[in-house]
Amino acid sequence: KNQVEQSPQSLIILEGKNCTLQCNYTVSPFSNLRWYKQDTGRGPVSLTIMTFSENTKSNGRYTATLDADTKQSSLHITASQLSDSASYICVVSAASGTYKYIFGTGTRLKVLA
Amino acid sequence: DAGITQSPRHKVTETGTPVTLRCHQTENHRYMYWYRQDPGHGLRLIHYSYGVKDTDKGEVSDGYSVSRSKTEDFLLTLESATSSQTSVYFCATRSGTGLPDTQYFGPGTRLTVL
């Protein structure tokens, strides 16, 4: 069964600190992996997207890594800001099948001043 | 939100009443999707469209129907709303050109069924 699991479920850090969010998946055949940021009351917004051949992708202070062999991804946030408080969702696309996008349940990050 | 609007943004209705949610896009994207988001679940696909008048079911389609008569509009209808359909509903679009291409999400509609 295609699944995406994220950890931790929630995380609280102080402003200026770094953090790393994890995503493990069992989706096969794999096509690509996306990280989305979802602010409270808003729709998800894409941060990064990685295909099988890419193992790292950066978007400002956000850096995503992908290990296709172990089927793991991480999202590293550097020098966190209050505006980083949001849910971060990992989405894996299958290369075939009707339901191509498999969503994780997200990690809720809160950054405190 | 990549030119995607949803209406209404909030709705409270009673069990048994019909409800229609509207998604409107200005990007001329081919694919459109309806998802629901509930605590403890990832976004779950209700229905999707791969062109005008072309739609198909997602993983949680029971109790929902959709229509797409124009490229820019995708309607989600709850024929007879139930309390289990209380949720936040998101519309998404995807161009379908270029690889990989990204889904863009609307702002969501919060629906409460009493």
PDB file of C-alpha atoms in Angstrom:
ATOM      1  CA  LYS A   1       0.000   0.000   0.000  1.00  0.00           C
ATOM      2  CA  ASN A   2       1.320   3.432  -0.946  1.00  0.00           C
ATOM      3  CA  GLN A   3       1.929   5.461   2.198  1.00  0.00           C
ATOM      4  CA  VAL A   4       3.716   8.598   3.323  1.00  0.00           C
ATOM      5  CA  GLU A   5       4.638   9.016   6.972  1.00  0.00           C
ATOM      6  CA  GLN A   6       5.972  12.195   8.508  1.00  0.00           C
ATOM      7  CA  SER A   7       7.703  12.840  11.797  1.00  0.00           C
ATOM      8  CA  PRO A   8       7.487  14.457  14.185  1.00  0.00           C
ATOM      9  CA  GLN A   9       3.771  15.274  14.247  1.00  0.00           C
ATOM     10  CA  SER A  10       4.530  18.596  15.876  1.00  0.00           C
ATOM     11  CA  LEU A  11       7.596  20.575  16.818  1.00  0.00           C
ATOM     12  CA  ILE A  12       8.281  23.726  18.818  1.00  0.00           C
ATOM     13  CA  ILE A  13      11.552  25.614  18.366  1.00  0.00           C
ATOM     14  CA  LEU A  14      12.944  29.029  19.246  1.00  0.00           C
ATOM     15  CA  GLU A  15      13.393  31.681  16.609  1.00  0.00           C
ATOM     16  CA  GLY A  16      16.811  31.481  14.985  1.00  0.00           C
ATOM     17  CA  LYS A  17      17.234  27.751  15.562  1.00  0.00           C
ATOM     18  CA  ASN A  18      17.452  25.090  12.845  1.00  0.00           C
ATOM     19  CA  CYS A  19      15.177  22.075  12.539  1.00  0.00           C
ATOM     20  CA  THR A  20      14.730  19.002  10.370  1.00  0.00           C
ATOM     21  CA  LEU A  21      11.480  17.345   9.391  1.00  0.00           C
ATOM     22  CA  GLN A  22      11.322  13.745   8.185  1.00  0.00           C
ATOM     23  CA  CYS A  23       9.302  11.968   5.510  1.00  0.00           C
ATOM     24  CA  ASN A  24       9.345   8.206   4.850  1.00  0.00           C
ATOM     25  CA  TYR A  25       7.418   6.720   1.976  1.00  0.00           C
ATOM     26  CA  THR A  26       6.522   3.365   0.484  1.00  0.00           C
ATOM     27  CA  VAL A  27       5.183   4.689  -2.827  1.00  0.00           C
ATOM     28  CA  SER A  28       6.102   2.628  -5.847  1.00  0.00           C
ATOM     29  CA  PRO A  29       6.872   3.241  -8.627  1.00  0.00           C
ATOM     30  CA  PHE A  30       8.258   6.579  -7.474  1.00  0.00           C
ATOM     31  CA  SER A  31       8.001   9.662  -9.651  1.00  0.00           C
ATOM     32  CA  ASN A  32       8.793  12.695  -7.510  1.00  0.00           C
ATOM     33  CA  LEU A  33       8.527  14.136  -4.015  1.00  0.00           C
ATOM     34  CA  ARG A  34       7.275  17.555  -3.014  1.00  0.00           C
ATOM     35  CA  TRP A  35       7.326  19.529   0.192  1.00  0.00           C
ATOM     36  CA  TYR A  36       4.501  21.989   0.779  1.00  0.00           C
ATOM     37  CA  LYS A  37       4.069  24.674   3.421  1.00  0.00           C
ATOM     38  CA  GLN A  38       0.544  25.280   4.687  1.00  0.00           C
ATOM     39  CA  ASP A  39      -0.152  28.350   6.795  1.00  0.00           C
ATOM     40  CA  THR A  40      -3.168  28.199   9.092  1.00  0.00           C
ATOM     41  CA  GLY A  41      -6.339  28.846   7.117  1.00  0.00           C
ATOM     42  CA  ARG A  42      -4.568  28.755   3.758  1.00  0.00           C
ATOM     43  CA  GLY A  43      -3.960  26.243   1.012  1.00  0.00           C
ATOM     44  CA  PRO A  44      -0.627  24.395   0.694  1.00  0.00           C
ATOM     45  CA  VAL A  45       2.139  26.157  -1.233  1.00  0.00           C
ATOM     46  CA  SER A  46       4.946  24.252  -2.944  1.00  0.00           C
ATOM     47  CA  LEU A  47       8.443  24.666  -1.464  1.00  0.00           C
ATOM     48  CA  THR A  48      10.513  22.121  -3.380  1.00  0.00           C
ATOM     49  CA  ILE A  49      10.104  19.252  -5.782  1.00  0.00           C
ATOM     50  CA  MET A  50      12.634  16.476  -6.394  1.00  0.00           C
ATOM     51  CA  THR A  51      12.754  13.715  -8.945  1.00  0.00           C
ATOM     52  CA  PHE A  52      14.471  10.349  -8.583  1.00  0.00           C
ATOM     53  CA  SER A  53      17.825  11.666  -9.760  1.00  0.00           C
ATOM     54  CA  GLU A  54      17.966  14.651  -7.412  1.00  0.00           C
ATOM     55  CA  ASN A  55      19.170  14.275  -3.844  1.00  0.00           C
ATOM     56  CA  THR A  56      19.036  17.875  -2.653  1.00  0.00           C
ATOM     57  CA  LYS A  57      17.063  21.005  -3.500  1.00  0.00           C
ATOM     58  CA  SER A  58      17.110  24.402  -1.815  1.00  0.00           C
ATOM     59  CA  ASN A  59      14.610  27.228  -1.669  1.00  0.00           C
ATOM     60  CA  GLY A  60      16.041  30.021   0.439  1.00  0.00           C
ATOM     61  CA  ARG A  61      16.330  28.786   4.021  1.00  0.00           C
ATOM     62  CA  TYR A  62      14.586  25.525   3.121  1.00  0.00           C
ATOM     63  CA  THR A  63      16.683  22.567   1.968  1.00  0.00           C
ATOM     64  CA  ALA A  64      15.122  19.252   1.045  1.00  0.00           C
ATOM     65  CA  THR A  65      17.040  16.005   0.663  1.00  0.00           C
ATOM     66  CA  LEU A  66      15.987  12.756  -0.928  1.00  0.00           C
ATOM     67  CA  ASP A  67      17.409   9.259  -0.531  1.00  0.00           C
ATOM     68  CA  ALA A  68      15.543   7.166  -3.087  1.00  0.00           C
ATOM     69  CA  ASP A  69      17.278   3.982  -1.939  1.00  0.00           C
ATOM     70  CA  THR A  70      15.997   4.206   1.625  1.00  0.00           C
ATOM     71  CA  LYS A  71      12.825   6.048   0.554  1.00  0.00           C
ATOM     72  CA  GLN A  72      13.420   8.912   2.934  1.00  0.00           C
ATOM     73  CA  SER A  73      13.317  12.667   2.596  1.00  0.00           C
ATOM     74  CA  SER A  74      14.013  15.482   4.972  1.00  0.00           C
ATOM     75  CA  LEU A  75      13.269  19.193   5.035  1.00  0.00           C
ATOM     76  CA  HIS A  76      15.829  21.315   6.847  1.00  0.00           C
ATOM     77  CA  ILE A  77      14.915  24.825   7.917  1.00  0.00           C
ATOM     78  CA  THR A  78      17.825  27.116   8.722  1.00  0.00           C
ATOM     79  CA  ALA A  79      17.689  30.124  11.062  1.00  0.00           C
ATOM     80  CA  SER A  80      13.974  29.772  11.674  1.00  0.00           C
ATOM     81  CA  GLN A  81      11.666  32.789  11.679  1.00  0.00           C
ATOM     82  CA  LEU A  82       8.264  33.348  13.239  1.00  0.00           C
ATOM     83  CA  SER A  83       6.769  33.173   9.744  1.00  0.00           C
ATOM     84  CA  ASP A  84       7.957  29.572   9.432  1.00  0.00           C
ATOM     85  CA  SER A  85       5.197  28.563  11.854  1.00  0.00           C
ATOM     86  CA  ALA A  86       3.019  26.345   9.671  1.00  0.00           C
ATOM     87  CA  SER A  87       2.317  22.750   8.716  1.00  0.00           C
ATOM     88  CA  TYR A  88       4.766  21.111   6.330  1.00  0.00           C
ATOM     89  CA  ILE A  89       3.374  18.403   4.092  1.00  0.00           C
ATOM     90  CA  CYS A  90       5.327  15.769   2.194  1.00  0.00           C
ATOM     91  CA  VAL A  91       3.662  14.557  -1.013  1.00  0.00           C
ATOM     92  CA  VAL A  92       4.921  11.653  -3.096  1.00  0.00           C
ATOM     93  CA  SER A  93       3.805  11.114  -6.670  1.00  0.00           C
ATOM     94  CA  ALA A  94       3.478   7.629  -8.052  1.00  0.00           C
ATOM     95  CA  ALA A  95       4.541   7.056 -11.634  1.00  0.00           C
ATOM     96  CA  SER A  96       1.371   5.113 -12.317  1.00  0.00           C
ATOM     97  CA  GLY A  97      -2.029   4.474 -10.830  1.00  0.00           C
ATOM     98  CA  THR A  98      -5.198   6.483 -10.485  1.00  0.00           C
ATOM     99  CA  TYR A  99      -4.420   8.255  -7.213  1.00  0.00           C
ATOM    100  CA  LYS A 100      -1.051   9.656  -8.169  1.00  0.00           C
ATOM    101  CA  TYR A 101      -0.486  11.999  -5.228  1.00  0.00           C
ATOM    102  CA  ILE A 102      -0.048  10.481  -1.789  1.00  0.00           C
ATOM    103  CA  PHE A 103      -0.083  13.036   1.016  1.00  0.00           C
ATOM    104  CA  GLY A 104       1.517  12.779   4.428  1.00  0.00           C
ATOM    105  CA  THR A 105      -0.388  14.074   7.449  1.00  0.00           C
ATOM    106  CA  GLY A 106       2.118  16.879   7.945  1.00  0.00           C
ATOM    107  CA  THR A 107       4.384  18.222  10.672  1.00  0.00           C
ATOM    108  CA  ARG A 108       3.062  21.231  12.571  1.00  0.00           C
ATOM    109  CA  LEU A 109       5.938  23.601  13.353  1.00  0.00           C
ATOM    110  CA  LYS A 110       5.670  26.445  15.836  1.00  0.00           C
ATOM    111  CA  VAL A 111       8.476  28.978  16.108  1.00  0.00           C
ATOM    112  CA  LEU A 112       8.573  30.969  19.338  1.00  0.00           C
ATOM    113  CA  ALA A 113      10.155  34.377  19.847  1.00  0.00           C
TER     114      ALA A 113
ATOM    115  CA  ASP B   1      -2.661  30.853  -4.756  1.00  0.00           C
ATOM    116  CA  ALA B   2      -1.844  30.849  -8.489  1.00  0.00           C
ATOM    117  CA  GLY B   3      -5.118  32.412  -9.612  1.00  0.00           C
ATOM    118  CA  ILE B   4      -7.414  29.925  -7.850  1.00  0.00           C
ATOM    119  CA  THR B   5     -10.459  31.108  -5.960  1.00  0.00           C
ATOM    120  CA  GLN B   6     -12.978  29.075  -4.020  1.00  0.00           C
ATOM    121  CA  SER B   7     -16.474  30.068  -3.015  1.00  0.00           C
ATOM    122  CA  PRO B   8     -17.893  30.217  -0.504  1.00  0.00           C
ATOM    123  CA  ARG B   9     -14.958  30.363   1.916  1.00  0.00           C
ATOM    124  CA  HIS B  10     -17.119  29.357   4.852  1.00  0.00           C
ATOM    125  CA  LYS B  11     -20.480  27.621   4.965  1.00  0.00           C
ATOM    126  CA  VAL B  12     -22.683  26.215   7.675  1.00  0.00           C
ATOM    127  CA  THR B  13     -25.532  23.991   6.559  1.00  0.00           C
ATOM    128  CA  GLU B  14     -27.908  21.410   7.935  1.00  0.00           C
ATOM    129  CA  THR B  15     -27.922  17.663   7.424  1.00  0.00           C
ATOM    130  CA  GLY B  16     -29.822  16.648   4.313  1.00  0.00           C
ATOM    131  CA  THR B  17     -29.441  19.898   2.386  1.00  0.00           C
ATOM    132  CA  PRO B  18     -27.615  20.099  -0.957  1.00  0.00           C
ATOM    133  CA  VAL B  19     -24.393  22.097  -1.083  1.00  0.00           C
ATOM    134  CA  THR B  20     -22.294  23.235  -4.049  1.00  0.00           C
ATOM    135  CA  LEU B  21     -18.735  24.473  -3.758  1.00  0.00           C
ATOM    136  CA  ARG B  22     -17.111  26.317  -6.618  1.00  0.00           C
ATOM    137  CA  CYS B  23     -13.518  26.423  -7.755  1.00  0.00           C
ATOM    138  CA  HIS B  24     -12.454  28.993 -10.330  1.00  0.00           C
ATOM    139  CA  GLN B  25      -9.012  29.220 -11.950  1.00  0.00           C
ATOM    140  CA  THR B  26      -7.478  31.758 -14.296  1.00  0.00           C
ATOM    141  CA  GLU B  27      -4.386  29.723 -15.259  1.00  0.00           C
ATOM    142  CA  ASN B  28      -6.003  27.681 -18.039  1.00  0.00           C
ATOM    143  CA  HIS B  29      -4.761  24.504 -16.321  1.00  0.00           C
ATOM    144  CA  ARG B  30      -6.045  21.238 -17.716  1.00  0.00           C
ATOM    145  CA  TYR B  31      -6.307  19.275 -14.479  1.00  0.00           C
ATOM    146  CA  MET B  32      -8.445  20.206 -11.490  1.00  0.00           C
ATOM    147  CA  TYR B  33      -8.892  18.386  -8.202  1.00  0.00           C
ATOM    148  CA  TRP B  34     -11.098  18.434  -5.134  1.00  0.00           C
ATOM    149  CA  TYR B  35      -9.601  17.322  -1.811  1.00  0.00           C
ATOM    150  CA  ARG B  36     -10.814  17.246   1.728  1.00  0.00           C
ATOM    151  CA  GLN B  37      -8.563  17.811   4.719  1.00  0.00           C
ATOM    152  CA  ASP B  38      -9.401  16.381   8.128  1.00  0.00           C
ATOM    153  CA  PRO B  39      -7.374  16.160  11.346  1.00  0.00           C
ATOM    154  CA  GLY B  40      -5.187  13.054  11.401  1.00  0.00           C
ATOM    155  CA  HIS B  41      -5.493  12.520   7.658  1.00  0.00           C
ATOM    156  CA  GLY B  42      -3.478  13.730   4.758  1.00  0.00           C
ATOM    157  CA  LEU B  43      -5.326  15.500   1.993  1.00  0.00           C
ATOM    158  CA  ARG B  44      -7.670  12.973   0.405  1.00  0.00           C
ATOM    159  CA  LEU B  45      -8.787  13.091  -3.205  1.00  0.00           C
ATOM    160  CA  ILE B  46     -12.554  13.301  -3.778  1.00  0.00           C
ATOM    161  CA  HIS B  47     -12.803  13.773  -7.552  1.00  0.00           C
ATOM    162  CA  TYR B  48     -10.609  15.113 -10.282  1.00  0.00           C
ATOM    163  CA  SER B  49     -10.995  16.392 -13.828  1.00  0.00           C
ATOM    164  CA  TYR B  50      -8.652  15.943 -16.765  1.00  0.00           C
ATOM    165  CA  GLY B  51     -10.535  18.209 -19.133  1.00  0.00           C
ATOM    166  CA  VAL B  52     -13.890  19.840 -19.801  1.00  0.00           C
ATOM    167  CA  LYS B  53     -16.631  17.301 -19.068  1.00  0.00           C
ATOM    168  CA  ASP B  54     -13.965  14.689 -18.197  1.00  0.00           C
ATOM    169  CA  THR B  55     -14.025  13.693 -14.536  1.00  0.00           C
ATOM    170  CA  ASP B  56     -13.208  10.668 -12.438  1.00  0.00           C
ATOM    171  CA  LYS B  57     -13.552   9.481  -8.856  1.00  0.00           C
ATOM    172  CA  GLY B  58     -10.936   9.727  -6.170  1.00  0.00           C
ATOM    173  CA  GLU B  59     -10.496   7.680  -3.029  1.00  0.00           C
ATOM    174  CA  VAL B  60     -13.350   9.273  -1.014  1.00  0.00           C
ATOM    175  CA  SER B  61     -15.970  10.028  -3.669  1.00  0.00           C
ATOM    176  CA  ASP B  62     -19.082   8.571  -1.999  1.00  0.00           C
ATOM    177  CA  GLY B  63     -21.694  11.283  -1.416  1.00  0.00           C
ATOM    178  CA  TYR B  64     -20.024  13.753  -3.793  1.00  0.00           C
ATOM    179  CA  SER B  65     -20.472  14.624  -7.454  1.00  0.00           C
ATOM    180  CA  VAL B  66     -18.626  17.068  -9.682  1.00  0.00           C
ATOM    181  CA  SER B  67     -19.074  18.914 -12.926  1.00  0.00           C
ATOM    182  CA  ARG B  68     -16.775  20.824 -15.227  1.00  0.00           C
ATOM    183  CA  SER B  69     -18.512  22.634 -18.082  1.00  0.00           C
ATOM    184  CA  LYS B  70     -15.720  25.161 -18.633  1.00  0.00           C
ATOM    185  CA  THR B  71     -11.948  24.951 -18.282  1.00  0.00           C
ATOM    186  CA  GLU B  72     -11.941  27.506 -15.498  1.00  0.00           C
ATOM    187  CA  ASP B  73     -14.716  26.130 -13.260  1.00  0.00           C
ATOM    188  CA  PHE B  74     -14.942  22.903 -11.261  1.00  0.00           C
ATOM    189  CA  LEU B  75     -17.985  22.392  -9.055  1.00  0.00           C
ATOM    190  CA  LEU B  76     -18.271  19.995  -6.132  1.00  0.00           C
ATOM    191  CA  THR B  77     -21.785  19.041  -5.032  1.00  0.00           C
ATOM    192  CA  LEU B  78     -22.885  17.313  -1.878  1.00  0.00           C
ATOM    193  CA  GLU B  79     -26.321  16.039  -2.860  1.00  0.00           C
ATOM    194  CA  SER B  80     -27.482  15.547   0.736  1.00  0.00           C
ATOM    195  CA  ALA B  81     -24.950  16.785   3.255  1.00  0.00           C
ATOM    196  CA  THR B  82     -24.081  14.628   6.270  1.00  0.00           C
ATOM    197  CA  SER B  83     -22.137  15.496   9.425  1.00  0.00           C
ATOM    198  CA  SER B  84     -19.266  13.274   8.230  1.00  0.00           C
ATOM    199  CA  GLN B  85     -18.762  15.739   5.371  1.00  0.00           C
ATOM    200  CA  THR B  86     -17.816  18.507   7.782  1.00  0.00           C
ATOM    201  CA  SER B  87     -14.313  19.317   6.599  1.00  0.00           C
ATOM    202  CA  VAL B  88     -12.066  21.801   4.855  1.00  0.00           C
ATOM    203  CA  TYR B  89     -12.251  21.423   1.094  1.00  0.00           C
ATOM    204  CA  PHE B  90      -9.395  22.379  -1.194  1.00  0.00           C
ATOM    205  CA  CYS B  91      -9.384  22.773  -4.914  1.00  0.00           C
ATOM    206  CA  ALA B  92      -6.124  22.279  -6.803  1.00  0.00           C
ATOM    207  CA  THR B  93      -5.021  22.685 -10.398  1.00  0.00           C
ATOM    208  CA  ARG B  94      -2.155  21.366 -12.480  1.00  0.00           C
ATOM    209  CA  SER B  95      -1.107  22.449 -15.935  1.00  0.00           C
ATOM    210  CA  GLY B  96      -0.291  18.966 -17.237  1.00  0.00           C
ATOM    211  CA  THR B  97       2.611  20.257 -19.291  1.00  0.00           C
ATOM    212  CA  GLY B  98       6.284  19.880 -18.430  1.00  0.00           C
ATOM    213  CA  LEU B  99       7.773  17.435 -15.969  1.00  0.00           C
ATOM    214  CA  PRO B 100       7.479  17.553 -13.110  1.00  0.00           C
ATOM    215  CA  ASP B 101       4.593  19.947 -12.809  1.00  0.00           C
ATOM    216  CA  THR B 102       3.174  21.170  -9.548  1.00  0.00           C
ATOM    217  CA  GLN B 103      -0.298  21.207  -8.063  1.00  0.00           C
ATOM    218  CA  TYR B 104      -1.452  24.662  -6.999  1.00  0.00           C
ATOM    219  CA  PHE B 105      -4.014  24.902  -4.237  1.00  0.00           C
ATOM    220  CA  GLY B 106      -6.852  27.300  -3.591  1.00  0.00           C
ATOM    221  CA  PRO B 107      -7.490  28.938  -0.203  1.00  0.00           C
ATOM    222  CA  GLY B 108      -9.996  26.323   0.938  1.00  0.00           C
ATOM    223  CA  THR B 109     -13.662  26.218   1.959  1.00  0.00           C
ATOM    224  CA  ARG B 110     -14.573  25.377   5.546  1.00  0.00           C
ATOM    225  CA  LEU B 111     -17.863  23.461   5.546  1.00  0.00           C
ATOM    226  CA  THR B 112     -19.777  22.645   8.701  1.00  0.00           C
ATOM    227  CA  VAL B 113     -22.770  20.305   8.520  1.00  0.00           C
ATOM    228  CA  LEU B 114     -24.975  20.461  11.615  1.00  0.00           C
TER     229      LEU B 114
END
